[in-house]
PDB file of C-alpha atoms in Angstrom:
ATOM      1  CA  MET A   1      19.927 -37.975 -34.885  1.00  0.00           C
ATOM      2  CA  ILE A   2      22.075 -37.774 -31.903  1.00  0.00           C
ATOM      3  CA  LEU A   3      25.811 -36.963 -32.580  1.00  0.00           C
ATOM      4  CA  ARG A   4      28.752 -38.386 -30.784  1.00  0.00           C
ATOM      5  CA  ARG A   5      31.691 -36.400 -31.909  1.00  0.00           C
ATOM      6  CA  ALA A   6      35.262 -37.824 -32.044  1.00  0.00           C
ATOM      7  CA  ASN A   7      36.849 -35.396 -29.734  1.00  0.00           C
ATOM      8  CA  GLU A   8      34.254 -36.420 -27.158  1.00  0.00           C
ATOM      9  CA  ARG A   9      35.490 -39.947 -26.987  1.00  0.00           C
ATOM     10  CA  GLY A  10      37.597 -41.336 -24.160  1.00  0.00           C
ATOM     11  CA  HIS A  11      41.423 -41.490 -24.845  1.00  0.00           C
ATOM     12  CA  ALA A  12      44.292 -43.731 -23.554  1.00  0.00           C
ATOM     13  CA  ASP A  13      47.864 -43.421 -24.552  1.00  0.00           C
ATOM     14  CA  HIS A  14      50.132 -46.329 -23.456  1.00  0.00           C
ATOM     15  CA  GLY A  15      53.143 -45.335 -25.704  1.00  0.00           C
ATOM     16  CA  TRP A  16      52.883 -48.442 -27.839  1.00  0.00           C
ATOM     17  CA  LEU A  17      49.073 -48.091 -28.088  1.00  0.00           C
ATOM     18  CA  ARG A  18      46.956 -45.022 -28.709  1.00  0.00           C
ATOM     19  CA  SER A  19      43.220 -45.780 -28.358  1.00  0.00           C
ATOM     20  CA  ARG A  20      40.028 -43.710 -28.629  1.00  0.00           C
ATOM     21  CA  HIS A  21      36.874 -45.218 -26.788  1.00  0.00           C
ATOM     22  CA  THR A  22      33.490 -44.441 -28.162  1.00  0.00           C
ATOM     23  CA  PHE A  23      31.869 -46.037 -25.032  1.00  0.00           C
ATOM     24  CA  SER A  24      33.152 -46.701 -21.577  1.00  0.00           C
ATOM     25  CA  PHE A  25      36.135 -49.072 -21.574  1.00  0.00           C
ATOM     26  CA  ALA A  26      38.876 -49.834 -19.151  1.00  0.00           C
ATOM     27  CA  ASP A  27      39.796 -46.491 -17.215  1.00  0.00           C
ATOM     28  CA  TYR A  28      37.492 -44.375 -19.264  1.00  0.00           C
ATOM     29  CA  PHE A  29      34.082 -44.346 -17.695  1.00  0.00           C
ATOM     30  CA  ASP A  30      31.024 -42.180 -18.554  1.00  0.00           C
ATOM     31  CA  PRO A  31      27.611 -43.342 -17.423  1.00  0.00           C
ATOM     32  CA  ALA A  32      26.086 -41.516 -20.336  1.00  0.00           C
ATOM     33  CA  HIS A  33      27.931 -43.656 -22.891  1.00  0.00           C
ATOM     34  CA  MET A  34      27.917 -47.188 -21.768  1.00  0.00           C
ATOM     35  CA  GLY A  35      26.993 -48.537 -25.178  1.00  0.00           C
ATOM     36  CA  PHE A  36      24.092 -48.443 -27.682  1.00  0.00           C
ATOM     37  CA  ARG A  37      21.572 -51.295 -27.612  1.00  0.00           C
ATOM     38  CA  LYS A  38      23.751 -54.456 -27.769  1.00  0.00           C
ATOM     39  CA  LEU A  39      26.621 -52.518 -29.059  1.00  0.00           C
ATOM     40  CA  ARG A  40      28.981 -52.259 -26.148  1.00  0.00           C
ATOM     41  CA  VAL A  41      32.569 -51.128 -27.489  1.00  0.00           C
ATOM     42  CA  ILE A  42      34.060 -49.431 -30.313  1.00  0.00           C
ATOM     43  CA  ASN A  43      37.675 -48.808 -29.851  1.00  0.00           C
ATOM     44  CA  GLU A  44      39.888 -47.208 -32.399  1.00  0.00           C
ATOM     45  CA  ASP A  45      43.404 -48.534 -31.730  1.00  0.00           C
ATOM     46  CA  ARG A  46      46.743 -47.565 -33.208  1.00  0.00           C
ATOM     47  CA  VAL A  47      49.531 -50.003 -32.500  1.00  0.00           C
ATOM     48  CA  GLN A  48      53.183 -49.230 -33.034  1.00  0.00           C
ATOM     49  CA  GLY A  49      55.269 -51.665 -35.000  1.00  0.00           C
ATOM     50  CA  GLY A  50      56.070 -54.843 -33.270  1.00  0.00           C
ATOM     51  CA  ALA A  51      53.808 -54.280 -30.365  1.00  0.00           C
ATOM     52  CA  GLY A  52      50.357 -55.696 -29.527  1.00  0.00           C
ATOM     53  CA  PHE A  53      48.043 -57.381 -27.068  1.00  0.00           C
ATOM     54  CA  GLY A  54      49.627 -60.488 -25.425  1.00  0.00           C
ATOM     55  CA  ALA A  55      47.348 -63.490 -24.775  1.00  0.00           C
ATOM     56  CA  HIS A  56      44.337 -62.520 -22.699  1.00  0.00           C
ATOM     57  CA  PRO A  57      40.936 -64.179 -21.996  1.00  0.00           C
ATOM     58  CA  HIS A  58      37.386 -63.122 -22.792  1.00  0.00           C
ATOM     59  CA  ARG A  59      33.979 -64.857 -22.240  1.00  0.00           C
ATOM     60  CA  ASN A  60      30.453 -64.270 -23.450  1.00  0.00           C
ATOM     61  CA  MET A  61      31.132 -61.484 -25.751  1.00  0.00           C
ATOM     62  CA  GLU A  62      30.991 -61.183 -29.605  1.00  0.00           C
ATOM     63  CA  ILE A  63      34.230 -59.453 -30.865  1.00  0.00           C
ATOM     64  CA  ILE A  64      34.606 -57.988 -34.242  1.00  0.00           C
ATOM     65  CA  SER A  65      38.051 -56.741 -35.746  1.00  0.00           C
ATOM     66  CA  TYR A  66      38.030 -54.361 -38.637  1.00  0.00           C
ATOM     67  CA  VAL A  67      41.551 -53.372 -39.942  1.00  0.00           C
ATOM     68  CA  LEU A  68      41.901 -49.817 -41.466  1.00  0.00           C
ATOM     69  CA  SER A  69      45.638 -49.915 -42.231  1.00  0.00           C
ATOM     70  CA  GLY A  70      48.678 -52.101 -41.597  1.00  0.00           C
ATOM     71  CA  THR A  71      48.293 -55.847 -40.794  1.00  0.00           C
ATOM     72  CA  MET A  72      47.298 -57.561 -37.633  1.00  0.00           C
ATOM     73  CA  ALA A  73      48.420 -61.224 -36.603  1.00  0.00           C
ATOM     74  CA  HIS A  74      45.735 -63.008 -34.638  1.00  0.00           C
ATOM     75  CA  LYS A  75      46.100 -66.163 -32.553  1.00  0.00           C
ATOM     76  CA  ASP A  76      43.754 -67.907 -30.140  1.00  0.00           C
ATOM     77  CA  SER A  77      43.318 -70.870 -27.957  1.00  0.00           C
ATOM     78  CA  MET A  78      41.077 -72.498 -30.596  1.00  0.00           C
ATOM     79  CA  GLY A  79      44.144 -73.222 -32.790  1.00  0.00           C
ATOM     80  CA  ASN A  80      43.306 -70.202 -35.154  1.00  0.00           C
ATOM     81  CA  GLY A  81      46.084 -68.115 -36.635  1.00  0.00           C
ATOM     82  CA  ALA A  82      45.628 -65.549 -39.320  1.00  0.00           C
ATOM     83  CA  VAL A  83      47.059 -62.162 -40.588  1.00  0.00           C
ATOM     84  CA  MET A  84      44.247 -59.435 -41.073  1.00  0.00           C
ATOM     85  CA  GLN A  85      44.537 -56.754 -43.815  1.00  0.00           C
ATOM     86  CA  PRO A  86      42.361 -53.750 -44.602  1.00  0.00           C
ATOM     87  CA  GLY A  87      38.956 -54.983 -45.947  1.00  0.00           C
ATOM     88  CA  ASP A  88      39.082 -58.125 -43.627  1.00  0.00           C
ATOM     89  CA  VAL A  89      36.394 -58.650 -40.930  1.00  0.00           C
ATOM     90  CA  GLN A  90      36.942 -61.051 -38.117  1.00  0.00           C
ATOM     91  CA  ARG A  91      34.362 -62.374 -35.553  1.00  0.00           C
ATOM     92  CA  MET A  92      35.397 -64.184 -32.495  1.00  0.00           C
ATOM     93  CA  SER A  93      32.537 -65.580 -30.254  1.00  0.00           C
ATOM     94  CA  ALA A  94      34.077 -65.964 -26.806  1.00  0.00           C
ATOM     95  CA  GLY A  95      31.232 -68.036 -25.390  1.00  0.00           C
ATOM     96  CA  THR A  96      32.459 -70.293 -22.507  1.00  0.00           C
ATOM     97  CA  GLY A  97      35.998 -68.879 -22.739  1.00  0.00           C
ATOM     98  CA  VAL A  98      38.834 -68.140 -25.139  1.00  0.00           C
ATOM     99  CA  VAL A  99      42.276 -66.682 -25.062  1.00  0.00           C
ATOM    100  CA  HIS A 100      43.593 -64.719 -27.879  1.00  0.00           C
ATOM    101  CA  SER A 101      46.420 -62.353 -28.905  1.00  0.00           C
ATOM    102  CA  GLU A 102      46.638 -59.499 -31.353  1.00  0.00           C
ATOM    103  CA  PHE A 103      49.954 -58.062 -32.680  1.00  0.00           C
ATOM    104  CA  ASN A 104      51.091 -55.697 -35.258  1.00  0.00           C
ATOM    105  CA  ASN A 105      52.409 -58.023 -37.780  1.00  0.00           C
ATOM    106  CA  SER A 106      54.950 -55.400 -39.039  1.00  0.00           C
ATOM    107  CA  SER A 107      58.038 -54.225 -37.083  1.00  0.00           C
ATOM    108  CA  SER A 108      57.855 -50.640 -38.608  1.00  0.00           C
ATOM    109  CA  GLU A 109      54.398 -49.761 -39.916  1.00  0.00           C
ATOM    110  CA  GLU A 110      51.524 -48.648 -37.723  1.00  0.00           C
ATOM    111  CA  LEU A 111      48.531 -50.894 -37.160  1.00  0.00           C
ATOM    112  CA  HIS A 112      45.229 -48.975 -37.286  1.00  0.00           C
ATOM    113  CA  PHE A 113      42.082 -51.041 -36.371  1.00  0.00           C
ATOM    114  CA  LEU A 114      38.706 -51.079 -34.825  1.00  0.00           C
ATOM    115  CA  GLN A 115      37.753 -53.492 -32.098  1.00  0.00           C
ATOM    116  CA  ILE A 116      33.867 -53.760 -31.624  1.00  0.00           C
ATOM    117  CA  TRP A 117      32.222 -55.714 -28.882  1.00  0.00           C
ATOM    118  CA  ILE A 118      28.576 -56.856 -29.151  1.00  0.00           C
ATOM    119  CA  GLU A 119      26.781 -58.560 -26.353  1.00  0.00           C
ATOM    120  CA  PRO A 120      25.727 -61.998 -27.308  1.00  0.00           C
ATOM    121  CA  LYS A 121      22.303 -63.416 -27.784  1.00  0.00           C
ATOM    122  CA  LEU A 122      23.119 -66.767 -26.306  1.00  0.00           C
ATOM    123  CA  GLN A 123      25.517 -67.127 -23.445  1.00  0.00           C
ATOM    124  CA  GLY A 124      27.799 -70.157 -22.614  1.00  0.00           C
ATOM    125  CA  ILE A 125      27.972 -71.324 -26.340  1.00  0.00           C
ATOM    126  CA  ALA A 126      31.089 -73.027 -27.557  1.00  0.00           C
ATOM    127  CA  PRO A 127      33.752 -70.419 -28.662  1.00  0.00           C
ATOM    128  CA  SER A 128      34.205 -69.964 -32.522  1.00  0.00           C
ATOM    129  CA  TYR A 129      35.998 -67.824 -34.965  1.00  0.00           C
ATOM    130  CA  GLU A 130      35.358 -66.557 -38.520  1.00  0.00           C
ATOM    131  CA  GLN A 131      37.178 -64.194 -40.833  1.00  0.00           C
ATOM    132  CA  LYS A 132      36.330 -62.959 -44.272  1.00  0.00           C
ATOM    133  CA  SER A 133      37.661 -60.372 -46.852  1.00  0.00           C
ATOM    134  CA  PHE A 134      35.343 -57.608 -48.482  1.00  0.00           C
ATOM    135  CA  PRO A 135      37.321 -55.994 -51.356  1.00  0.00           C
ATOM    136  CA  GLU A 136      36.926 -52.317 -51.900  1.00  0.00           C
ATOM    137  CA  GLU A 137      34.852 -52.809 -55.101  1.00  0.00           C
ATOM    138  CA  GLN A 138      32.313 -54.526 -53.081  1.00  0.00           C
ATOM    139  CA  ARG A 139      31.955 -51.544 -50.801  1.00  0.00           C
ATOM    140  CA  GLN A 140      32.568 -48.634 -53.095  1.00  0.00           C
ATOM    141  CA  GLY A 141      29.458 -46.439 -53.418  1.00  0.00           C
ATOM    142  CA  GLU A 142      27.296 -49.062 -51.704  1.00  0.00           C
ATOM    143  CA  TRP A 143      26.381 -50.566 -48.267  1.00  0.00           C
ATOM    144  CA  ARG A 144      27.959 -54.070 -48.160  1.00  0.00           C
ATOM    145  CA  LEU A 145      26.485 -56.310 -45.453  1.00  0.00           C
ATOM    146  CA  VAL A 146      29.760 -57.701 -43.608  1.00  0.00           C
ATOM    147  CA  VAL A 147      28.201 -59.156 -40.465  1.00  0.00           C
ATOM    148  CA  SER A 148      24.767 -60.602 -39.680  1.00  0.00           C
ATOM    149  CA  GLU A 149      23.088 -63.180 -37.443  1.00  0.00           C
ATOM    150  CA  ALA A 150      22.706 -65.769 -40.237  1.00  0.00           C
ATOM    151  CA  GLY A 151      25.712 -65.015 -42.278  1.00  0.00           C
ATOM    152  CA  ARG A 152      23.544 -63.603 -45.080  1.00  0.00           C
ATOM    153  CA  ASP A 153      24.907 -62.840 -48.428  1.00  0.00           C
ATOM    154  CA  GLY A 154      28.353 -63.987 -47.687  1.00  0.00           C
ATOM    155  CA  SER A 155      28.807 -61.970 -44.563  1.00  0.00           C
ATOM    156  CA  VAL A 156      30.381 -63.036 -41.301  1.00  0.00           C
ATOM    157  CA  SER A 157      27.928 -64.675 -38.928  1.00  0.00           C
ATOM    158  CA  ILE A 158      27.400 -63.493 -35.357  1.00  0.00           C
ATOM    159  CA  ASN A 159      25.638 -64.558 -32.150  1.00  0.00           C
ATOM    160  CA  GLN A 160      23.223 -61.661 -32.052  1.00  0.00           C
ATOM    161  CA  ASP A 161      20.429 -60.001 -33.882  1.00  0.00           C
ATOM    162  CA  VAL A 162      22.481 -57.411 -35.600  1.00  0.00           C
ATOM    163  CA  ASN A 163      23.492 -56.377 -39.158  1.00  0.00           C
ATOM    164  CA  LEU A 164      26.694 -54.473 -39.822  1.00  0.00           C
ATOM    165  CA  HIS A 165      27.063 -52.748 -43.218  1.00  0.00           C
ATOM    166  CA  ALA A 166      30.341 -50.998 -44.439  1.00  0.00           C
ATOM    167  CA  GLY A 167      30.379 -48.441 -47.209  1.00  0.00           C
ATOM    168  CA  LEU A 168      33.091 -46.345 -49.231  1.00  0.00           C
ATOM    169  CA  PHE A 169      31.841 -43.072 -50.620  1.00  0.00           C
ATOM    170  CA  ASP A 170      33.691 -40.528 -52.647  1.00  0.00           C
ATOM    171  CA  ALA A 171      32.775 -36.969 -52.846  1.00  0.00           C
ATOM    172  CA  GLY A 172      29.140 -36.536 -53.989  1.00  0.00           C
ATOM    173  CA  GLU A 173      28.584 -40.417 -53.867  1.00  0.00           C
ATOM    174  CA  GLN A 174      25.701 -41.820 -52.124  1.00  0.00           C
ATOM    175  CA  ALA A 175      23.650 -45.053 -51.939  1.00  0.00           C
ATOM    176  CA  ALA A 176      20.242 -46.068 -50.682  1.00  0.00           C
ATOM    177  CA  THR A 177      20.503 -46.756 -47.007  1.00  0.00           C
ATOM    178  CA  PRO A 178      19.531 -50.294 -45.986  1.00  0.00           C
ATOM    179  CA  THR A 179      16.400 -50.772 -43.875  1.00  0.00           C
ATOM    180  CA  VAL A 180      17.451 -50.508 -40.207  1.00  0.00           C
ATOM    181  CA  ARG A 181      15.934 -50.368 -36.729  1.00  0.00           C
ATOM    182  CA  HIS A 182      17.891 -48.669 -34.022  1.00  0.00           C
ATOM    183  CA  ALA A 183      21.147 -47.567 -35.946  1.00  0.00           C
ATOM    184  CA  TRP A 184      24.514 -46.479 -35.018  1.00  0.00           C
ATOM    185  CA  LEU A 185      26.700 -44.868 -37.794  1.00  0.00           C
ATOM    186  CA  HIS A 186      30.352 -44.480 -37.280  1.00  0.00           C
ATOM    187  CA  VAL A 187      32.655 -42.619 -39.705  1.00  0.00           C
ATOM    188  CA  VAL A 188      35.846 -44.554 -40.003  1.00  0.00           C
ATOM    189  CA  ARG A 189      37.804 -42.182 -42.121  1.00  0.00           C
ATOM    190  CA  GLY A 190      37.242 -39.210 -44.396  1.00  0.00           C
ATOM    191  CA  GLU A 191      34.234 -36.871 -44.243  1.00  0.00           C
ATOM    192  CA  ALA A 192      30.565 -37.429 -45.140  1.00  0.00           C
ATOM    193  CA  GLU A 193      27.278 -35.381 -44.796  1.00  0.00           C
ATOM    194  CA  VAL A 194      24.714 -37.281 -42.782  1.00  0.00           C
ATOM    195  CA  ASN A 195      21.289 -35.761 -42.777  1.00  0.00           C
ATOM    196  CA  GLY A 196      22.767 -32.273 -43.535  1.00  0.00           C
ATOM    197  CA  GLN A 197      25.440 -32.505 -40.713  1.00  0.00           C
ATOM    198  CA  ARG A 198      29.195 -32.933 -41.575  1.00  0.00           C
ATOM    199  CA  LEU A 199      30.837 -35.920 -39.983  1.00  0.00           C
ATOM    200  CA  SER A 200      34.427 -36.613 -39.907  1.00  0.00           C
ATOM    201  CA  ALA A 201      36.710 -39.601 -38.884  1.00  0.00           C
ATOM    202  CA  GLY A 202      35.716 -40.747 -35.412  1.00  0.00           C
ATOM    203  CA  ASP A 203      32.328 -39.076 -35.451  1.00  0.00           C
ATOM    204  CA  ALA A 204      29.234 -41.063 -35.045  1.00  0.00           C
ATOM    205  CA  ALA A 205      25.385 -40.649 -34.797  1.00  0.00           C
ATOM    206  CA  ALA A 206      22.506 -42.655 -33.295  1.00  0.00           C
ATOM    207  CA  PHE A 207      19.166 -43.137 -34.827  1.00  0.00           C
ATOM    208  CA  GLU A 208      15.782 -44.326 -33.614  1.00  0.00           C
ATOM    209  CA  PRO A 209      13.616 -46.621 -35.771  1.00  0.00           C
ATOM    210  CA  GLY A 210      11.892 -44.861 -38.509  1.00  0.00           C
ATOM    211  CA  GLU A 211      14.352 -42.010 -38.899  1.00  0.00           C
ATOM    212  CA  SER A 212      15.809 -41.416 -42.323  1.00  0.00           C
ATOM    213  CA  ILE A 213      19.521 -41.797 -42.809  1.00  0.00           C
ATOM    214  CA  ASP A 214      20.863 -39.996 -45.795  1.00  0.00           C
ATOM    215  CA  VAL A 215      24.663 -40.182 -46.441  1.00  0.00           C
ATOM    216  CA  THR A 216      26.700 -38.435 -49.019  1.00  0.00           C
ATOM    217  CA  GLY A 217      30.502 -38.354 -49.217  1.00  0.00           C
ATOM    218  CA  VAL A 218      32.244 -35.103 -48.880  1.00  0.00           C
ATOM    219  CA  GLU A 219      35.664 -36.551 -49.453  1.00  0.00           C
ATOM    220  CA  ALA A 220      36.700 -40.228 -49.757  1.00  0.00           C
ATOM    221  CA  SER A 221      35.168 -41.831 -46.748  1.00  0.00           C
ATOM    222  CA  GLU A 222      34.635 -45.087 -45.014  1.00  0.00           C
ATOM    223  CA  ILE A 223      31.466 -45.679 -42.827  1.00  0.00           C
ATOM    224  CA  LEU A 224      30.066 -48.496 -40.701  1.00  0.00           C
ATOM    225  CA  LEU A 225      26.323 -48.636 -40.086  1.00  0.00           C
ATOM    226  CA  PHE A 226      25.063 -50.965 -37.334  1.00  0.00           C
ATOM    227  CA  ASP A 227      21.307 -52.086 -37.433  1.00  0.00           C
ATOM    228  CA  LEU A 228      20.381 -53.286 -33.847  1.00  0.00           C
ATOM    229  CA  ALA A 229      17.133 -54.666 -32.564  1.00  0.00           C
TER     230      ALA A 229
END
């Protein structure tokens, strides 16, 4: 298990946006942290009320948005428009090209969300979009599959051989970890014990195939677990 502590991440403060970068992104560059397998970006963004990312383009990238608190308004050049809330998972396949915007849907409440980029399996595909809600009761005390290549078990589909599980764990709560290959575990909030190490919000850990992954909540925690080829 290789740890990546929250305070080791890159940081950007633009006033309206405060962001933490797990991997190299924009002005933050660290050749030792360019991504993990096909996982290229995990940005933890906090956007002040009324602000957001204006219309901007993407190509050939799988983009996942995961809202932690507040609400996010999404619009794109495919004609999609939606408001995301905590528990929602959105996937946008940029493919041959798409333009989208993301704004805090509130004029006063902060928006806190993760934006995740995964390199695509196939390039040059037609852009597409999908969004689904995963209520807390589906994630409490268990690992809920929220993203997979084939959209298994009601998960959001993605153009890559990756499985993303989300779990909520109260103090002392644990669940059998899904079978994974190369794994990246990211603590979204709270605190958990992972293989005897305490991980807090923003901390992450990488695992090679065959390594055991034992997770127990220390306090109410939310955790993402990526299974990558």
